[in-house]
XYZ file of C-alpha atoms in Angstrom:
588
model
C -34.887 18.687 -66.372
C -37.515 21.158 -65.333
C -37.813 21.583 -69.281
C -38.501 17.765 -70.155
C -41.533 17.774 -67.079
C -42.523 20.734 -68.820
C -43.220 19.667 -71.864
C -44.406 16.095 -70.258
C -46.755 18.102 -68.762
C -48.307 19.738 -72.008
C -48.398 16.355 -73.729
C -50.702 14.759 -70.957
C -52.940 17.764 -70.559
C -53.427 18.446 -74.135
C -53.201 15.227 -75.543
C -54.205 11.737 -74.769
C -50.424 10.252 -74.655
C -49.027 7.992 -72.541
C -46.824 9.583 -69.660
C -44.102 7.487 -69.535
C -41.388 7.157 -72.284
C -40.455 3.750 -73.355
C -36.850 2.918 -73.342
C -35.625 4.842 -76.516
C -37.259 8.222 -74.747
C -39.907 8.468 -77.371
C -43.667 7.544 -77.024
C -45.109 4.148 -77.708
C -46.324 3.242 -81.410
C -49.991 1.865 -79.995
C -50.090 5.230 -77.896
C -49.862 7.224 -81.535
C -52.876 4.904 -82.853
C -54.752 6.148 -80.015
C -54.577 9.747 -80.265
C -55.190 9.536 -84.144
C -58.397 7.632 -83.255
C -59.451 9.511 -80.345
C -60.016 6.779 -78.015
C -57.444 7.038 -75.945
C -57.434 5.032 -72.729
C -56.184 8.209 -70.594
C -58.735 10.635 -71.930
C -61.217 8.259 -71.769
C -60.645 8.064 -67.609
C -60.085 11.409 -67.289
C -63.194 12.210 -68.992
C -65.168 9.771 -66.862
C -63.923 11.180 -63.450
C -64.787 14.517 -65.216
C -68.712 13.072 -65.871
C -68.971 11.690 -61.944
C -67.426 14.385 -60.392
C -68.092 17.763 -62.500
C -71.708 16.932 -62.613
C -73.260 15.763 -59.119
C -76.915 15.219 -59.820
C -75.573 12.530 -62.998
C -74.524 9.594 -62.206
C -73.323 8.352 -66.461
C -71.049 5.883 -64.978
C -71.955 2.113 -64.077
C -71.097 0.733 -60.588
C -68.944 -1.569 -62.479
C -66.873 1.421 -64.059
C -66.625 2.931 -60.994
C -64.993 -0.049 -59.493
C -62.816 -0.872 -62.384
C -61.567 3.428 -62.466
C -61.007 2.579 -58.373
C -58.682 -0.317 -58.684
C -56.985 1.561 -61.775
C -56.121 4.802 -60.097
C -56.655 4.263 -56.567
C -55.012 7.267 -55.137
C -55.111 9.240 -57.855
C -57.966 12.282 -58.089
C -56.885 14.039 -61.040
C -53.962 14.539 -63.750
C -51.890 17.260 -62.020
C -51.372 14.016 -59.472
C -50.645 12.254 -62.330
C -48.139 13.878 -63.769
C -46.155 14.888 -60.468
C -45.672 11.095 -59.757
C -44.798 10.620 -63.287
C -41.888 13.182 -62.794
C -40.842 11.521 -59.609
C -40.957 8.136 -60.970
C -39.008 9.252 -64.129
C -36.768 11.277 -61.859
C -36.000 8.113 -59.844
C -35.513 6.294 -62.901
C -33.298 8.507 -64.648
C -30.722 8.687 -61.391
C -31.780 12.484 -61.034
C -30.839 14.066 -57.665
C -32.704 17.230 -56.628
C -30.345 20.221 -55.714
C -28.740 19.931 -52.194
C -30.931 22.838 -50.162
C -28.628 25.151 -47.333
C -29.806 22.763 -44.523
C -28.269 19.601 -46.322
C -24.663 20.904 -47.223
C -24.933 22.534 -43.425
C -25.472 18.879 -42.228
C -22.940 17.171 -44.318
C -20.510 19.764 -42.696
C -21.527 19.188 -39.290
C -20.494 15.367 -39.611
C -17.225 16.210 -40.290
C -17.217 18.803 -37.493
C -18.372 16.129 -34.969
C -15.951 12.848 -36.375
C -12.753 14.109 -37.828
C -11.071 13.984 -34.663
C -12.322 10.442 -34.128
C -8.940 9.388 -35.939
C -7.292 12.401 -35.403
C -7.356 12.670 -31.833
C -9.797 10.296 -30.163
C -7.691 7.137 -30.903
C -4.384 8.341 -31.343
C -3.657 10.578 -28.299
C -7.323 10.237 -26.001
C -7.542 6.444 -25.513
C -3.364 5.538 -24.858
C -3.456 8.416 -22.332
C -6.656 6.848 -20.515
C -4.545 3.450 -20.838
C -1.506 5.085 -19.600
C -3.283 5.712 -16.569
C -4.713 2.656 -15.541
C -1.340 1.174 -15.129
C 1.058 1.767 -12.135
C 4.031 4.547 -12.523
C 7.087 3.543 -14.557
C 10.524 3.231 -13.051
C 12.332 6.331 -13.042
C 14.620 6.195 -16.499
C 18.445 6.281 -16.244
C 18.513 10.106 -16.859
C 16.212 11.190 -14.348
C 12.714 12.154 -13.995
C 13.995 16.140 -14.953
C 15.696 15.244 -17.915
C 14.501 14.558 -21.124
C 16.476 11.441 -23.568
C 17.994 14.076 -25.271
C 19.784 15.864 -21.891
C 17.276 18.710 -21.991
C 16.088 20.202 -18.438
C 12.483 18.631 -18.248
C 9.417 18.926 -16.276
C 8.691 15.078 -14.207
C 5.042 15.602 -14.917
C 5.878 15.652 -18.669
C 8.416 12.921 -18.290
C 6.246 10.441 -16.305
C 3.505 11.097 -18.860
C 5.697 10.250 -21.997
C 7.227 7.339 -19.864
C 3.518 6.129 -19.398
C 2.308 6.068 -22.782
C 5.559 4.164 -24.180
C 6.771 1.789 -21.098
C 5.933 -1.218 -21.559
C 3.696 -2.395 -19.136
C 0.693 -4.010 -20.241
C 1.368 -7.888 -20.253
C -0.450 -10.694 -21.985
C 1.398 -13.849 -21.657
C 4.782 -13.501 -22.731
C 4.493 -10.313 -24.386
C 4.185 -7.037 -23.191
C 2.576 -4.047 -24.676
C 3.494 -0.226 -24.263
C -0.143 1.769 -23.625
C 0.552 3.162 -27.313
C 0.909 -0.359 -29.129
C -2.171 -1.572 -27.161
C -3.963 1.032 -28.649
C -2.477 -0.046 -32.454
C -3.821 -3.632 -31.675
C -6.985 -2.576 -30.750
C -6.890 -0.525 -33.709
C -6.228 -3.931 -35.553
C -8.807 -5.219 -34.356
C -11.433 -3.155 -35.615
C -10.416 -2.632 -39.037
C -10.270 -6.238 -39.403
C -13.660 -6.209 -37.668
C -14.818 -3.466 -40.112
C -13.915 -5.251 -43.627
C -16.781 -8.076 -44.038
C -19.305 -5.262 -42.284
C -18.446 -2.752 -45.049
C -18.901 -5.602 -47.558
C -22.177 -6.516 -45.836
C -23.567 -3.217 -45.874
C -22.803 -1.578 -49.276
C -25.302 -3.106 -51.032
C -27.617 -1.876 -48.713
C -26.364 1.898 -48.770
C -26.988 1.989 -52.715
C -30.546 0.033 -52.466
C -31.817 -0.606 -48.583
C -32.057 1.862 -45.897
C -29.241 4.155 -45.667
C -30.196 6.233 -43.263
C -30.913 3.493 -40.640
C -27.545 1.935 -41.396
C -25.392 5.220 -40.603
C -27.965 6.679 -37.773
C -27.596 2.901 -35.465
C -23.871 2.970 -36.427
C -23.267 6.777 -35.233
C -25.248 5.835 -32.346
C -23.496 2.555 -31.234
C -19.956 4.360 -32.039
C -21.079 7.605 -29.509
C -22.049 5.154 -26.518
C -18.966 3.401 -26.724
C -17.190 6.618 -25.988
C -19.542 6.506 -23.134
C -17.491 4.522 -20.455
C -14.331 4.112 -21.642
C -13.191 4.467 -17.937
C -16.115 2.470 -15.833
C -14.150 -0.220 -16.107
C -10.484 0.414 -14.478
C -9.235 -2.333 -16.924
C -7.106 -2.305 -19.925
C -8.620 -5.620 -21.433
C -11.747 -3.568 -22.179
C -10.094 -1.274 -24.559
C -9.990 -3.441 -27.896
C -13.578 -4.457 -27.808
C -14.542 -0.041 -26.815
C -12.006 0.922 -29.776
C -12.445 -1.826 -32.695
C -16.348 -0.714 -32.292
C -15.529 2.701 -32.735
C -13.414 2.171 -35.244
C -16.159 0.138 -37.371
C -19.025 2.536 -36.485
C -16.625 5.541 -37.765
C -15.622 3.884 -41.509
C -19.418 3.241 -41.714
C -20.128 6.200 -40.914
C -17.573 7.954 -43.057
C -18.439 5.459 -45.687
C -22.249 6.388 -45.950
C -20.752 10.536 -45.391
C -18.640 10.364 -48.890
C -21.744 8.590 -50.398
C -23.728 11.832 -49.526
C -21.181 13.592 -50.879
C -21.225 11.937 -54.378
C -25.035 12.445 -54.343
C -24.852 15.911 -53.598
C -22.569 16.487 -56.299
C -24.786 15.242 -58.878
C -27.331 17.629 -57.062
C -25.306 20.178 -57.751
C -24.641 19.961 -61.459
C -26.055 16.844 -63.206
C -25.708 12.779 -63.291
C -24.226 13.128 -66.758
C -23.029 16.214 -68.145
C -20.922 17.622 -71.391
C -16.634 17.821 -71.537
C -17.227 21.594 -71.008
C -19.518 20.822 -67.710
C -16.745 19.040 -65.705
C -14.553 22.553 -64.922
C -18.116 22.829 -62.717
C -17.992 19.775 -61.540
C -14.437 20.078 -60.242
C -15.082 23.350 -59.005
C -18.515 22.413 -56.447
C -16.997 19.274 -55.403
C -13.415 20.753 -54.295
C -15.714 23.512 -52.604
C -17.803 21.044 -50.887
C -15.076 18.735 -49.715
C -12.406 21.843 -48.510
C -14.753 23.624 -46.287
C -16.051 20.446 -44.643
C -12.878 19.345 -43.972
C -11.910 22.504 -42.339
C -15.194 22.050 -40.180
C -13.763 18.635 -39.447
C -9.894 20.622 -38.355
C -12.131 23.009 -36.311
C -13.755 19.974 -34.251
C -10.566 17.871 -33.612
C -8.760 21.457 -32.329
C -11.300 21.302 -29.691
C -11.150 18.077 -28.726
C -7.317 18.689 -28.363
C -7.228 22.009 -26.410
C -10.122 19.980 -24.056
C -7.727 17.177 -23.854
C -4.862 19.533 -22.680
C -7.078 21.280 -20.379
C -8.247 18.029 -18.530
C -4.695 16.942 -18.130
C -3.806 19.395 -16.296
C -6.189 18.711 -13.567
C -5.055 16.280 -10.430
C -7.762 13.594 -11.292
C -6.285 12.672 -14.695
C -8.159 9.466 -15.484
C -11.776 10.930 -14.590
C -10.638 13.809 -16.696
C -9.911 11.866 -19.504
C -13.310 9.947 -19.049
C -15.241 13.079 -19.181
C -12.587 14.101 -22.544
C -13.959 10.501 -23.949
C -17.850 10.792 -22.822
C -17.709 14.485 -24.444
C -16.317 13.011 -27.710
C -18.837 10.526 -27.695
C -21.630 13.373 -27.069
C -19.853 15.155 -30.114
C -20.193 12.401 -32.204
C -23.997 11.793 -31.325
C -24.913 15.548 -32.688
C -23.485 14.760 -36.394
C -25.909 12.093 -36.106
C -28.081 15.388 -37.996
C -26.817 14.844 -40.744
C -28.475 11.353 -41.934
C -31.489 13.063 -41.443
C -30.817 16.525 -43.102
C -31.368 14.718 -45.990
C -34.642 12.685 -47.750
C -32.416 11.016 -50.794
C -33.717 7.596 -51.431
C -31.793 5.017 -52.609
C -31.056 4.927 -56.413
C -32.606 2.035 -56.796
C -35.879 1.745 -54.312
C -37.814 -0.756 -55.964
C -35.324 -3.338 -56.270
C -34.607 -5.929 -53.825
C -30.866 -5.764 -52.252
C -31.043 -9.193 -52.450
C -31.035 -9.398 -56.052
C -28.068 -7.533 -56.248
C -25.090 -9.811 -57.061
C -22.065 -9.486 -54.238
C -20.160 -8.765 -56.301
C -20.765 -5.930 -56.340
C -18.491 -4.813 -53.776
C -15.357 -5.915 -56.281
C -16.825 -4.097 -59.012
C -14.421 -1.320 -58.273
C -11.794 -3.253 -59.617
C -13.562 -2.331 -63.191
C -12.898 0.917 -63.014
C -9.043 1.139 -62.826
C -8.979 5.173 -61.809
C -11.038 4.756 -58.736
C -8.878 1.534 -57.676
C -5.655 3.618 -58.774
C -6.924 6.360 -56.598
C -7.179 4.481 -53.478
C -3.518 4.060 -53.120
C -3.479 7.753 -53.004
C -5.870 7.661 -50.461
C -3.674 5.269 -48.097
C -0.495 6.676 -48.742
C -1.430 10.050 -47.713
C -3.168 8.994 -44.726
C -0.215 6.659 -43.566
C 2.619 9.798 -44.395
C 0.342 12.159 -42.227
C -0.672 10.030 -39.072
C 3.161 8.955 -38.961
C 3.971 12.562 -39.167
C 2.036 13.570 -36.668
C 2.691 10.521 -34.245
C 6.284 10.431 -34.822
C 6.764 14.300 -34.342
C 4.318 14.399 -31.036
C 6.235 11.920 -29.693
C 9.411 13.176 -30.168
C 8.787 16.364 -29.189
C 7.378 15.400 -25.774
C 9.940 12.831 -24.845
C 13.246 14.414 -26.684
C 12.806 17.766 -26.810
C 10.484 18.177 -23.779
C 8.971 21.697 -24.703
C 6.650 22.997 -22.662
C 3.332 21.559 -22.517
C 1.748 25.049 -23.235
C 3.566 25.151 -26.777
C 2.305 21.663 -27.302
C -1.689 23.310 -27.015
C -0.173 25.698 -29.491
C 1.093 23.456 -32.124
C -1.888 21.236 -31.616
C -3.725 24.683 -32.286
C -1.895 25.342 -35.777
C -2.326 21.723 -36.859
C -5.478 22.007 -36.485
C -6.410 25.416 -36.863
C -4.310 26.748 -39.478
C -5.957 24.663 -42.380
C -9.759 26.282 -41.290
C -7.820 29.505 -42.542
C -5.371 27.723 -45.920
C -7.813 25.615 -47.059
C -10.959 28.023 -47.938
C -8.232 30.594 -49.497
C -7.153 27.515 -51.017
C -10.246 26.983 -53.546
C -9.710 30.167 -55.283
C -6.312 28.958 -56.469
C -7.537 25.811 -57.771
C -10.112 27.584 -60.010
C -7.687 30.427 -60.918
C -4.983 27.530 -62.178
C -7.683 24.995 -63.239
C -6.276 22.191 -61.293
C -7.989 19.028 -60.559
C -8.387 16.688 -57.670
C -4.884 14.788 -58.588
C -2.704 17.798 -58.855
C -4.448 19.479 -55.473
C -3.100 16.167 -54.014
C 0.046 16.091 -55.691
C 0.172 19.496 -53.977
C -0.011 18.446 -50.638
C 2.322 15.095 -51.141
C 4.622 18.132 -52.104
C 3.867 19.424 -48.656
C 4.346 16.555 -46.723
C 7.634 16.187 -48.283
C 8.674 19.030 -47.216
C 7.996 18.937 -44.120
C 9.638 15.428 -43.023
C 12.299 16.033 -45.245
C 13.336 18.906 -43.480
C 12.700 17.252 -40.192
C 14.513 13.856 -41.004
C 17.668 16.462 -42.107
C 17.807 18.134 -39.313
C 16.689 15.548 -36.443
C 19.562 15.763 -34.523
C 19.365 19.677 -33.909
C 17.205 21.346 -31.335
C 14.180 22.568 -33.331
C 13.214 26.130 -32.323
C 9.739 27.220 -31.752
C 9.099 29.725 -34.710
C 10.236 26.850 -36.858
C 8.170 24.327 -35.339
C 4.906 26.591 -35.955
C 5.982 27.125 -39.823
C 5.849 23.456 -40.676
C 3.051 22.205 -38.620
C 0.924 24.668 -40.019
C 2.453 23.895 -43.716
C 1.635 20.105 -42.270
C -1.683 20.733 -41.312
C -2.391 22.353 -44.674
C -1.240 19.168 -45.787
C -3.254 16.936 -44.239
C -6.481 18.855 -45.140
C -5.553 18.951 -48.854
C -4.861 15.122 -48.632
C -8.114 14.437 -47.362
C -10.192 16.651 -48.806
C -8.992 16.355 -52.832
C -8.646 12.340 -52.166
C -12.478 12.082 -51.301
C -13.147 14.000 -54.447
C -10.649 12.139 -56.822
C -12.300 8.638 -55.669
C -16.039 10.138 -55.590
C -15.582 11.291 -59.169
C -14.259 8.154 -60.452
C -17.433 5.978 -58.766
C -20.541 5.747 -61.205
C -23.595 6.687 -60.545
C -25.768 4.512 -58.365
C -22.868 2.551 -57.138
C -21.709 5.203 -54.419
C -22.318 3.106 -51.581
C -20.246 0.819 -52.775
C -17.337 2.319 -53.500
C -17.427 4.200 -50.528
C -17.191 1.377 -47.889
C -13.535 1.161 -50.204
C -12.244 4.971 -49.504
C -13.698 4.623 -45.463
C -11.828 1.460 -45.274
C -8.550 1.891 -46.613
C -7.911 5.637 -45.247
C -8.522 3.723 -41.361
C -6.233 1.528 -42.985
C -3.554 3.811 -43.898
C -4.293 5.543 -40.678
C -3.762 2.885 -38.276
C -0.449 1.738 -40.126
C 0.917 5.393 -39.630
C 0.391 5.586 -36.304
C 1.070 1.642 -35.339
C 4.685 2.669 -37.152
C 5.384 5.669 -35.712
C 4.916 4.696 -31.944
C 6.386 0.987 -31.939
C 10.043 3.777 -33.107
C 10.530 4.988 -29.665
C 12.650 8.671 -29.631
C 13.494 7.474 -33.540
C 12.068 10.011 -35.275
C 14.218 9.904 -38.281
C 12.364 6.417 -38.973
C 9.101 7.771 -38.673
C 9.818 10.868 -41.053
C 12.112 9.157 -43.605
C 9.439 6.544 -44.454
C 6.837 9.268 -44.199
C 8.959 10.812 -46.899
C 9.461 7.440 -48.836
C 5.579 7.106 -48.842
C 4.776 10.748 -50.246
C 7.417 10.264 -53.170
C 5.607 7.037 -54.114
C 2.097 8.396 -53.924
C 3.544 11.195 -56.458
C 5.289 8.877 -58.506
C 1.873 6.703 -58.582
C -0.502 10.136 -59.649
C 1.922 10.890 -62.387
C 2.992 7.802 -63.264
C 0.159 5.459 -62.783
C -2.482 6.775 -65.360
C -4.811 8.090 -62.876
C -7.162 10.962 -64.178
C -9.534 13.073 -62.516
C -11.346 13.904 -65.915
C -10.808 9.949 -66.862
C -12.015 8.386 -64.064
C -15.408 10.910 -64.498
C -15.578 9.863 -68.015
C -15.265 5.863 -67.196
C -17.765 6.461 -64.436
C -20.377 7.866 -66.652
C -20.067 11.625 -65.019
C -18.833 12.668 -68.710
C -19.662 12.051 -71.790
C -18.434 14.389 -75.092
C -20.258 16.430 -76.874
C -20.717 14.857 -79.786
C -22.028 11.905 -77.787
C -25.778 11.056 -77.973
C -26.215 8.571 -75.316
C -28.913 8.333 -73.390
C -28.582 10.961 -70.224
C -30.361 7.603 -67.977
C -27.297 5.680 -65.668
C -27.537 1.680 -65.845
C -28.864 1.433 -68.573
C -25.660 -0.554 -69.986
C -25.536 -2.356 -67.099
C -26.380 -5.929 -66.845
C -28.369 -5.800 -63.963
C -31.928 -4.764 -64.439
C -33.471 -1.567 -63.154
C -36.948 -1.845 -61.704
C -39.556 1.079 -62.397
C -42.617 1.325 -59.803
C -45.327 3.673 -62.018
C -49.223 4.255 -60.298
C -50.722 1.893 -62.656
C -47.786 -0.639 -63.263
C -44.370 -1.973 -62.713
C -41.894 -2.025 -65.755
C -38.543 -3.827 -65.712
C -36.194 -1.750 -68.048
């Protein structure tokens, strides 16, 4: 790149040339004329600011040329200006991205640090406790208050909690609704909510203004963590959580458009078969160590959670647990501005832009094939973790201090596996669908030997081993299926498919958790169809044609070396690509 400006900038400086290439890359046929005559229309303004302004006591110019060189160049004063908006224009035409700097990756890792635990622990665990408390005390159950459903000696703080969140005492009507389903309808609610938002806005990520989409959305999402408990009411809980819900997938959804951008920062919008090992290789970096940022923030929005539990006041402890989250959330709100990238396509209007757009990711059959590994992965892992929190609260009623500590490894463990993690993947040259094959293989594991041995009394050491093999799990799920589906979206249509990945992981995330806690003490439910779902996402990776190297190919990321296509993105598309130049506006 710097190479082609280079020599740009020895063609306008020592000849008369024009300083745009026409669609073919090569310079125009009139242009050539010129130069062989010497009459140039460039030189011939350069050399007239050179007779006004080199010589101030001659004034060779008529007013009339004056005017006519002001409305021609009106903010331009010489030919180094020239040229430098002739690289940025050509750099915006071309889909170029300039490298990601050290205070850009830093802010793309903060947002994960201050919203992974919005659907990790915010929603799942923070909001049915705050619900749980709002409502009166259960009856005491048939065993006792001190005994737990599996006739294990129990605490009848721990007891009354677990009765709390899965009593059903929240009535609409006819039906009633455990503190836990509540929160799955409200859930509902927002992803529903979410769908013709994301379709609104992705248009607008790839060509409007990006930055005020995700920065209002962050925003609106943080204050409605604000008073979650103002109002001592649990009708007030699906509007608070369905607008959390759709500020976090827009927010996540404009996050993994960053990331595609940055990627192409990193090493190119189109590069050779022997490039993509690179490729592979930044964007597995990129997407592990943010996602153990993101397992460092929800660890301490759990221990906090376990620490404000503890005190006598437990709903205005969970309020402050929810208005801190909500503060959390607010300081990732760096991270839209960390970065000037404009949108690929400035000049052109959004509304131009055909809607349908937003289905053009069913042209590209790897990145639709990849988002069923996207919701499989995050349904297996919520209903893990749901299923196994709950059981091990209300069955096996262990202490609440080893709950902090599994919580802990969850959480912590994969800020330690998933760094050491990239190293492996480079030494055995594996790509984003066998590092998620990897941790389907995990997850397998890990509620297949919990769905054998349900009815036992799990010990402690053995309950650390898995969840931090689970947590490892998780991390690898998330992190490889953001890379998988941002390799497999084209260039300048990032946006786009984004809204698709933020979308259908809440999706898979809600139906997790929704399934795990309608299964009350069945945990063999929640891990045997956790199971069921991992097989299938590895039976649809192998089995279902999907390619990390293919899906970069059909995107446009690849081409082979013996290809000669032009480097430029869109320009097979059938929608037009606007220009803006100093002197004119070309439609390509």
């Amino acid at each position: 790149m710097d190479n082609r400006f280079s020599n740009l900038k020895g063609q306008n400086s020592g000849e008369g040339g024009s300083m745009m290439p026409n669609g073919d890359g090569s310079e125009g046929d009139d242009d050539d004329e010129e130069e062989e005559d010497g009459v140039d229309e460039g030189d011939g303004e350069v050399e007239g600011l050179i007779d006004i302004q080199g010589t101030p006591g001659r004034m060779s110019a008529s007013a009339e040329d004056e005017e006519e060189a002001a409305v021609d160049t009106p903010d331009v004063h010489g030919v180094g200006m020239k040229i430098q908006r002739a690289e940025e224009a050509y750099k915006a035409y071309a889909g170029f991205e300039d490298k990601p700097t050290k205070g850009e990756v830093f802010g793309w890792c903060l947002y994960d640090l201050c919203s992974y635990f919005i659907h990790t622990v915010l929603i799942p665990i923070v909001f049915p406790l705050i619900i749980s408390q709002i409502m009166s005390m259960p009856q005491e159950p048939a065993q006792g208050w001190k005994t737990s459903y599996k006739g294990l000696p129990c605490r009848q703080k721990e007891m009354q909690l677990y009765e709390g969140l899965t009593h059903r005492s929240i009535k609409v009507g006819n039906m009633n609704f455990s503190p836990l389903e509540w929160t799955s309808i409200s859930w509902v609610s927002g992803i529903i909510l979410a769908a013709p938002i994301l379709a609104t806005i992705s248009i607008h990520l790839d060509n409007g203004q990006h930055q005020l989409i995700a920065a209002a959305a962050i925003a609106a999402g943080a204050l409605f963590c604000l008073p979650a408990g103002f109002f001592r009411t649990t009708r007030i809980f699906p509007p608070y959580i369905a607008a959390i819900v759709v500020a976090n997938a827009i927010g996540t959804a404009s996050h993994a458009r960053h990331f595609g951008l940055m990627v192409r920062g990193f090493i190119g919008s189109t590069i050779r078969k022997n490039q993509f090992p690179d490729r592979r290789a930044v964007g597995g970096w990129l997407s592990l160590y943010a996602t153990a940022a993101g397992c460092l923030g929800s660890a301490i929005i759990s221990a906090f959670t376990y620490h404000m539990l503890r005190q006598s006041e437990e709903f205005i402890s969970l309020w402050v647990v929810s208005i801190f989250s909500g503060l959390k959330w607010l300081v990732g709100i760096v991270h839209v501005f960390a970065s000037n990238r404009l949108a690929d396509n400035p000049s052109s209007s959004s509304n131009s832009i055909p809607k349908s757009d937003v289905i053009s990711i069913f042209k590209y059959p790897h990145a639709a094939g990849s988002l069923a590994g996207v919701f499989l992965s995050s349904f297996a892992t919520m209903c893990i973790f749901t299923g196994g929190v709950l059981y091990l609260v209300g069955q096996l009623c262990i202490k609440p201090v080893n709950l902090l500590y599994l919580w802990l490894t969850y959480f912590i463990f994969p800020l330690f596996s998933l760094p050491l993690i990239q190293p492996l993947q480079q030494l055995i040259r594996a790509d984003a669908v066998k590092m998620q094959l990897l941790g389907f293989l995990l997850s397998t594991l890990t509620s297949g030997v919990g769905f054998y041995y349900h009815d036992k009394n799990w010990h402690k050491h053995h309950l650390l081993f898995f969840t931090a093999v689970q947590g490892t799990a998780t991390g690898l799920l998330h992190a490889f299926g953001r890379v998988l589906f941002l390799d497999c979206s084209p260039a300048g249509k990032e946006g786009t498919f984004s809204v698709w990945f933020s979308w259908v992981r809440a999706l898979g995330t809600l139906v997790g958790f929704a399934f795990a806690s309608s299964g009350r003490g069945n945990i063999s439910r929640s891990l045997g169809v956790a199971f069921c779902s991992a097989i299938v996402g590895i039976v649809i990776l192998i089995f279902g044609n999907i390619s990390n190297f293919g899906g970069a190919k059909a995107a446009g990321h690849v081409r082979d070396d013996s290809e000669k296509g032009s480097p430029v993105h869109g320009l097979e598309d059938n929608r037009p690509m606007h220009m803006e130049t100093p002197r004119e506006k070309t439609e390509v």
